[in-house]
């Protein structure tokens, strides 16, 4: 606990030239059984209280860090940010605009769910500085959506995708595979239909049973292996012009998520809101994942930190290598050695020796996972750590 406290004490975003911001809005209409993110069903007044809490938290970070550089990326996620009504969105926008400056080319992403996305969201975001919307589609199949406990059906998802396509905003869809009873044919149908809406970005997730989710204790039957779904999607999306730039992420026209890349290359990430996780200079922190506790802390003038960890050098370079290997660009030798030392780079490369060549794409300058390597990444991580 002492080292956690020390890590939290030393945590500061001062002296940086670049910064990404994550805002966690921890509200959902209903909890999905596979989800382990912190979110609650909002009671009356709680969303407004949370927005006030965010305002207070930003002031506390500014007091701690002094000058904060312009934001290179902003991601407003959750939870379900589209649960905020127009007034609440205007409030959030005005508090972010008042507190931060933005790079001219800043990427601003908002997460949306089909059952609560409204025309006013799209108008407001288009008039503000939102550059991309990430829609939680998961599936277009009504039975699969019901099983996942989602509040939308295939029709609702299609309507939201059509509204996004008409809005002119860039957008992405989250989809899930390896669902109970799912067939490759059904997976193909969902992918093909989603792509017809013209988005340049997709995130694909294997249904995993995360600790802390309802399904972790009582998993649903009927799942097999995610491997064939994933392998098929790699082939299909490549044939449609998509570049797999990360294990779960595919983009065309270079529309990758710069915010997510900041996370994988360990750029400084200020994260605010209950249950949010941030990172800066080999220090990781987590906010209190309880709305009441979070609000109490910030109201009393304390940063709402519940966990803080200063990564020891060995841990820092291993985690950095693992995160870099998630991306298509992999580990850039020169940059990695400059940041963590030549010995660290050699340790990483040694750990990967002996694995089959076909798992990697190696040049003089970098080492990355091949498409095949991405399919077996979990086995590589185990050996690696
Ligand atoms: S999966 Fe998304 S909508 Fe479902 S509970 Fe989690 S954050 Fe909320």
Coordinates of C-alpha atoms and ligand atoms in Angstrom, one line a residue:
X1 CA 0.0 0.0 0.0
X2 CA 2.9 2.4 0.8
X3 CA 4.4 2.1 -2.7
X4 CA 0.9 2.6 -4.2
X5 CA 0.5 5.8 -2.1
X6 CA 3.9 7.0 -3.1
X7 CA 3.1 6.3 -6.8
X8 CA -0.1 8.3 -6.5
X9 CA 1.7 11.2 -4.7
X10 CA 4.3 11.4 -7.5
X11 CA 1.7 11.2 -10.3
X12 CA 1.6 14.4 -12.3
X13 CA 1.0 15.4 -15.9
X14 CA 3.3 18.5 -15.7
X15 CA 6.0 19.2 -18.3
X16 CA 4.5 17.1 -21.1
X17 CA 4.3 18.2 -24.7
X18 CA 1.4 16.0 -25.5
X19 CA -1.6 14.5 -23.8
X20 CA -4.6 12.2 -24.4
X21 CA -7.7 12.5 -22.3
X22 CA -10.2 9.7 -21.5
X23 CA -13.5 10.6 -19.9
X24 CA -15.4 7.7 -18.3
X25 CA -19.2 8.2 -18.0
X26 CA -20.2 5.2 -15.9
X27 CA -23.9 4.9 -16.7
X28 CA -25.8 2.2 -18.5
X29 CA -29.5 1.4 -18.7
X30 CA -28.8 -2.2 -17.8
X31 CA -25.7 -4.2 -17.1
X32 CA -24.7 -6.6 -19.9
X33 CA -23.8 -10.0 -18.4
X34 CA -20.3 -10.2 -20.1
X35 CA -19.3 -6.6 -19.1
X36 CA -16.7 -5.9 -16.3
X37 CA -16.4 -2.2 -16.9
X38 CA -17.6 0.0 -14.0
X39 CA -21.1 1.3 -14.7
X40 CA -24.3 1.7 -12.9
X41 CA -27.9 2.4 -13.8
X42 CA -28.2 6.1 -13.1
X43 CA -30.6 7.3 -10.4
X44 CA -32.2 10.7 -10.5
X45 CA -29.5 13.5 -10.4
X46 CA -26.5 11.1 -10.6
X47 CA -25.5 12.1 -14.2
X48 CA -25.5 15.8 -13.2
X49 CA -23.6 15.0 -10.0
X50 CA -21.0 13.0 -12.0
X51 CA -20.5 16.0 -14.5
X52 CA -19.9 18.2 -11.4
X53 CA -17.5 15.6 -10.1
X54 CA -15.6 15.7 -13.4
X55 CA -15.4 19.4 -13.2
X56 CA -13.9 19.1 -9.7
X57 CA -11.5 16.4 -10.8
X58 CA -10.1 18.4 -13.7
X59 CA -9.5 21.3 -11.3
X60 CA -7.6 19.0 -9.0
X61 CA -5.4 17.6 -11.8
X62 CA -4.7 21.1 -12.9
X63 CA -3.7 22.1 -9.4
X64 CA -1.4 19.0 -9.3
X65 CA 0.1 19.3 -12.7
X66 CA 0.0 23.0 -13.5
X67 CA 0.0 23.6 -17.3
X68 CA -1.6 20.8 -19.3
X69 CA -0.6 20.6 -23.0
X70 CA -3.2 20.7 -25.8
X71 CA -5.0 17.4 -26.2
X72 CA -3.9 15.2 -29.0
X73 CA -6.9 12.9 -28.5
X74 CA -10.0 12.8 -26.4
X75 CA -12.1 9.7 -25.9
X76 CA -15.5 10.0 -24.2
X77 CA -16.5 6.4 -23.2
X78 CA -18.3 4.4 -20.6
X79 CA -20.7 3.2 -19.8
X80 CA -23.1 4.7 -22.3
X81 CA -22.3 8.4 -23.1
X82 CA -25.5 8.5 -25.2
X83 CA -27.5 8.3 -22.0
X84 CA -26.7 12.0 -21.5
X85 CA -29.4 14.2 -22.7
X86 CA -28.8 17.4 -24.8
X87 CA -28.4 19.7 -21.7
X88 CA -26.0 17.3 -20.1
X89 CA -23.9 17.0 -23.3
X90 CA -23.8 20.8 -23.6
X91 CA -22.6 21.0 -20.1
X92 CA -19.9 18.3 -20.7
X93 CA -18.8 20.1 -23.9
X94 CA -18.6 23.4 -22.2
X95 CA -16.6 22.0 -19.2
X96 CA -14.1 20.3 -21.5
X97 CA -13.7 23.4 -23.7
X98 CA -13.2 25.6 -20.7
X99 CA -10.6 23.3 -19.2
X100 CA -8.5 22.1 -22.1
X101 CA -7.0 23.3 -25.3
X102 CA -7.0 21.0 -28.3
X103 CA -4.4 20.3 -31.0
X104 CA -5.5 21.6 -34.4
X105 CA -5.7 17.9 -35.5
X106 CA -7.0 16.5 -32.3
X107 CA -9.0 13.3 -32.6
X108 CA -12.2 13.3 -30.6
X109 CA -14.1 10.0 -30.2
X110 CA -17.5 9.4 -28.6
X111 CA -18.9 6.0 -27.7
X112 CA -22.6 5.5 -28.6
X113 CA -25.1 2.7 -28.1
X114 CA -27.9 2.2 -30.6
X115 CA -30.8 2.2 -28.1
X116 CA -29.9 5.7 -26.9
X117 CA -28.3 7.4 -29.9
X118 CA -30.5 10.3 -30.9
X119 CA -30.5 12.8 -33.8
X120 CA -29.5 15.6 -31.4
X121 CA -26.3 13.7 -30.4
X122 CA -25.2 13.6 -34.0
X123 CA -26.0 17.3 -34.5
X124 CA -24.3 18.4 -31.4
X125 CA -21.2 16.3 -32.0
X126 CA -21.0 17.5 -35.6
X127 CA -21.1 21.1 -34.5
X128 CA -18.5 20.5 -31.8
X129 CA -15.2 18.9 -32.6
X130 CA -16.1 15.2 -32.6
X131 CA -14.2 13.4 -35.4
X132 CA -15.4 9.8 -34.9
X133 CA -18.1 7.8 -33.2
X134 CA -17.7 4.3 -32.0
X135 CA -21.0 2.4 -32.0
X136 CA -21.6 -0.7 -29.8
X137 CA -23.3 -2.8 -32.4
X138 CA -22.0 -6.2 -31.2
X139 CA -24.3 -8.1 -33.7
X140 CA -27.1 -7.6 -36.1
X141 CA -28.8 -10.9 -35.2
X142 CA -31.7 -10.4 -32.8
X143 CA -31.1 -13.8 -31.0
X144 CA -27.5 -13.0 -30.4
X145 CA -28.3 -9.5 -29.1
X146 CA -30.9 -10.9 -26.8
X147 CA -28.5 -13.4 -25.5
X148 CA -25.9 -10.7 -24.9
X149 CA -28.5 -8.8 -22.9
X150 CA -28.3 -5.8 -25.2
X151 CA -31.1 -3.3 -25.3
X152 CA -31.2 -2.9 -29.0
X153 CA -32.1 -5.3 -31.8
X154 CA -30.7 -5.7 -35.3
X155 CA -33.1 -3.1 -36.6
X156 CA -32.1 -0.5 -34.0
X157 CA -28.4 -1.1 -34.8
X158 CA -29.1 -0.7 -38.6
X159 CA -31.0 2.5 -38.0
X160 CA -28.1 3.9 -35.9
X161 CA -25.5 2.9 -38.5
X162 CA -27.6 4.5 -41.2
X163 CA -27.9 7.7 -39.1
X164 CA -24.1 7.8 -38.6
X165 CA -23.5 7.2 -42.3
X166 CA -25.8 10.1 -43.1
X167 CA -24.2 12.4 -40.5
X168 CA -20.9 12.7 -42.3
X169 CA -19.0 11.8 -39.1
X170 CA -16.4 9.0 -39.3
X171 CA -17.6 6.0 -37.4
X172 CA -16.6 2.6 -36.2
X173 CA -18.6 -0.5 -35.0
X174 CA -17.8 -2.9 -32.2
X175 CA -18.7 -6.5 -33.0
X176 CA -18.4 -9.7 -31.0
X177 CA -17.7 -13.2 -32.1
X178 CA -17.6 -16.6 -30.5
X179 CA -21.1 -16.1 -29.1
X180 CA -23.1 -19.1 -28.0
X181 CA -24.7 -20.7 -31.0
X182 CA -23.1 -18.3 -33.5
X183 CA -22.1 -19.8 -36.9
X184 CA -19.5 -18.6 -39.4
X185 CA -22.3 -18.0 -41.8
X186 CA -24.1 -15.7 -39.3
X187 CA -20.8 -13.9 -38.6
X188 CA -20.2 -13.4 -42.3
X189 CA -23.7 -12.0 -42.6
X190 CA -23.2 -9.5 -39.8
X191 CA -19.8 -8.3 -41.1
X192 CA -21.0 -8.0 -44.7
X193 CA -24.0 -6.0 -43.7
X194 CA -22.2 -3.8 -41.3
X195 CA -19.6 -2.9 -43.9
X196 CA -22.3 -1.9 -46.3
X197 CA -22.8 1.2 -44.1
X198 CA -19.4 2.4 -45.3
X199 CA -17.4 2.8 -42.1
X200 CA -13.6 2.8 -42.2
X201 CA -13.1 1.2 -38.8
X202 CA -14.1 -2.0 -37.0
X203 CA -13.2 -3.4 -33.6
X204 CA -13.8 -7.2 -33.2
X205 CA -13.9 -8.8 -29.8
X206 CA -13.9 -12.5 -28.8
X207 CA -16.6 -13.0 -26.1
X208 CA -14.4 -13.5 -23.0
X209 CA -15.7 -14.1 -19.6
X210 CA -14.1 -11.2 -17.7
X211 CA -13.6 -11.4 -13.9
X212 CA -16.2 -9.2 -12.3
X213 CA -18.9 -9.8 -15.0
X214 CA -22.1 -11.8 -14.3
X215 CA -21.0 -14.5 -16.8
X216 CA -17.7 -15.0 -15.1
X217 CA -19.5 -17.0 -12.4
X218 CA -22.2 -18.7 -14.5
X219 CA -20.9 -18.8 -18.1
X220 CA -23.4 -19.4 -20.9
X221 CA -23.2 -22.7 -22.7
X222 CA -22.8 -23.2 -26.5
X223 CA -19.5 -21.4 -27.0
X224 CA -16.7 -23.1 -29.0
X225 CA -13.5 -21.4 -30.0
X226 CA -13.1 -17.9 -31.3
X227 CA -10.3 -18.9 -33.6
X228 CA -12.2 -19.7 -36.8
X229 CA -14.3 -16.5 -36.5
X230 CA -11.2 -14.4 -36.0
X231 CA -9.3 -16.0 -38.8
X232 CA -12.1 -15.7 -41.2
X233 CA -12.6 -12.0 -40.3
X234 CA -8.9 -11.3 -40.9
X235 CA -9.2 -12.7 -44.4
X236 CA -12.5 -11.1 -45.1
X237 CA -11.6 -7.6 -43.9
X238 CA -8.2 -7.7 -45.7
X239 CA -10.1 -8.5 -48.9
X240 CA -12.3 -5.5 -48.3
X241 CA -9.3 -3.1 -48.0
X242 CA -9.0 -3.1 -44.2
X243 CA -5.6 -3.0 -42.5
X244 CA -5.4 -4.9 -39.2
X245 CA -3.5 -2.3 -37.2
X246 CA -4.1 -4.0 -33.8
X247 CA -5.2 -7.3 -32.5
X248 CA -8.8 -6.3 -32.3
X249 CA -8.8 -3.3 -34.7
X250 CA -9.2 -2.9 -38.4
X251 CA -9.1 0.3 -40.4
X252 CA -9.1 1.4 -44.0
X253 CA -8.0 4.8 -45.4
X254 CA -5.6 5.2 -42.4
X255 CA -8.6 5.8 -40.1
X256 CA -7.0 4.0 -37.1
X257 CA -7.8 5.3 -33.7
X258 CA -5.0 7.6 -32.6
X259 CA -6.4 7.6 -29.1
X260 CA -6.1 3.8 -28.8
X261 CA -2.6 3.9 -30.3
X262 CA -1.6 6.4 -27.6
X263 CA -2.5 3.7 -25.1
X264 CA -0.6 1.0 -26.9
X265 CA 2.5 3.1 -27.3
X266 CA 2.3 4.3 -23.7
X267 CA 1.8 8.0 -24.3
X268 CA 0.6 10.0 -21.3
X269 CA -3.1 9.4 -20.7
X270 CA -5.1 11.5 -18.3
X271 CA -8.2 9.5 -17.4
X272 CA -11.1 11.1 -15.4
X273 CA -14.4 9.8 -14.0
X274 CA -15.3 6.9 -11.7
X275 CA -13.4 3.7 -12.5
X276 CA -11.2 5.4 -15.1
X277 CA -7.6 4.2 -15.6
X278 CA -4.7 6.5 -16.6
X279 CA -1.0 6.4 -17.2
X280 CA 2.0 8.7 -17.2
X281 CA 5.7 8.2 -17.0
X282 CA 5.6 4.5 -16.1
X283 CA 3.0 5.2 -13.4
X284 CA -0.5 3.8 -13.7
X285 CA -3.5 4.9 -11.7
X286 CA -7.1 3.9 -11.2
X287 CA -9.9 6.0 -10.0
X288 CA -12.4 4.9 -7.3
X289 CA -14.9 2.7 -9.1
X290 CA -17.9 3.7 -7.0
X291 CA -19.8 6.8 -7.9
X292 CA -20.6 7.9 -4.3
X293 CA -17.0 7.4 -3.3
X294 CA -15.7 9.2 -6.3
X295 CA -18.0 12.2 -5.7
X296 CA -17.0 12.3 -2.0
X297 CA -13.3 12.4 -2.8
X298 CA -13.4 15.2 -5.3
X299 CA -15.9 17.2 -3.2
X300 CA -13.4 17.1 -0.4
X301 CA -10.6 18.3 -2.7
X302 CA -8.8 14.9 -3.1
X303 CA -8.0 13.2 -6.4
X304 CA -10.2 10.1 -6.4
X305 CA -7.4 7.7 -6.8
X306 CA -7.9 4.1 -5.5
X307 CA -4.9 2.4 -7.1
X308 CA -1.5 3.7 -8.1
X309 CA 1.5 1.7 -9.3
X310 CA 4.9 2.9 -10.3
X311 CA 6.1 0.2 -12.7
X312 CA 9.6 -1.2 -11.9
X313 CA 11.9 -1.0 -14.9
X314 CA 11.6 -4.8 -15.7
X315 CA 7.8 -4.6 -15.6
X316 CA 7.7 -1.4 -17.5
X317 CA 9.6 -2.6 -20.5
X318 CA 7.9 -6.0 -20.6
X319 CA 4.5 -4.3 -20.6
X320 CA 5.6 -1.8 -23.1
X321 CA 6.8 -4.6 -25.4
X322 CA 3.6 -6.5 -25.0
X323 CA 1.4 -3.5 -25.8
X324 CA 3.6 -2.5 -28.8
X325 CA 3.3 -6.1 -30.1
X326 CA -0.5 -5.7 -30.1
X327 CA -0.1 -3.2 -33.0
X328 CA 0.9 -3.8 -36.6
X329 CA 4.0 -1.6 -36.1
X330 CA 5.3 -3.8 -33.3
X331 CA 8.4 -2.9 -31.4
X332 CA 10.5 -0.2 -33.0
X333 CA 14.0 -1.2 -32.0
X334 CA 15.6 2.2 -31.8
X335 CA 12.8 3.9 -30.0
X336 CA 12.4 1.0 -27.6
X337 CA 16.1 0.9 -26.8
X338 CA 16.2 4.7 -26.3
X339 CA 13.3 4.5 -23.8
X340 CA 14.1 1.3 -21.9
X341 CA 17.8 0.6 -22.7
X342 CA 19.5 -1.9 -25.1
X343 CA 19.6 -4.6 -22.5
X344 CA 15.8 -4.4 -22.2
X345 CA 15.4 -4.8 -25.9
X346 CA 17.7 -7.8 -26.0
X347 CA 15.7 -9.4 -23.1
X348 CA 12.5 -8.9 -25.1
X349 CA 13.9 -10.4 -28.3
X350 CA 15.5 -13.3 -26.4
X351 CA 12.1 -14.1 -24.8
X352 CA 10.6 -14.4 -28.3
X353 CA 13.4 -16.6 -29.7
X354 CA 12.4 -20.1 -30.5
X355 CA 8.8 -19.3 -31.5
X356 CA 8.0 -20.2 -35.1
X357 CA 9.1 -17.6 -37.6
X358 CA 5.7 -17.3 -39.3
X359 CA 4.4 -15.6 -36.2
X360 CA 6.4 -12.5 -36.7
X361 CA 7.1 -9.8 -39.3
X362 CA 10.7 -8.7 -38.7
X363 CA 12.7 -5.9 -40.4
X364 CA 16.0 -4.2 -39.5
X365 CA 14.0 -1.7 -37.6
X366 CA 11.2 -3.5 -35.9
X367 CA 9.5 -6.7 -34.9
X368 CA 5.7 -7.1 -35.2
X369 CA 3.3 -10.0 -35.1
X370 CA 2.1 -11.3 -38.4
X371 CA -1.6 -12.0 -39.1
X372 CA -0.9 -15.6 -37.9
X373 CA 0.9 -14.3 -34.8
X374 CA -2.1 -12.1 -33.9
X375 CA -4.3 -15.2 -34.0
X376 CA -2.2 -16.9 -31.3
X377 CA -1.2 -13.8 -29.4
X378 CA -2.5 -15.1 -26.1
X379 CA -0.1 -18.0 -26.2
X380 CA 2.8 -15.6 -27.0
X381 CA 1.9 -13.3 -24.1
X382 CA 2.0 -16.3 -21.7
X383 CA 5.4 -17.3 -22.8
X384 CA 6.6 -13.7 -22.9
X385 CA 5.6 -12.6 -19.4
Ligands
LIG1 S1 -21.1 -3.6 -22.4 FE1 -21.4 -1.4 -22.7 S2 -23.6 -1.1 -22.5 FE2 -23.2 -3.2 -21.7 S3 -22.9 -2.8 -19.5 FE3 -20.9 -2.7 -20.4 S4 -20.5 -0.5 -20.8 FE4 -22.8 -0.8 -20.5

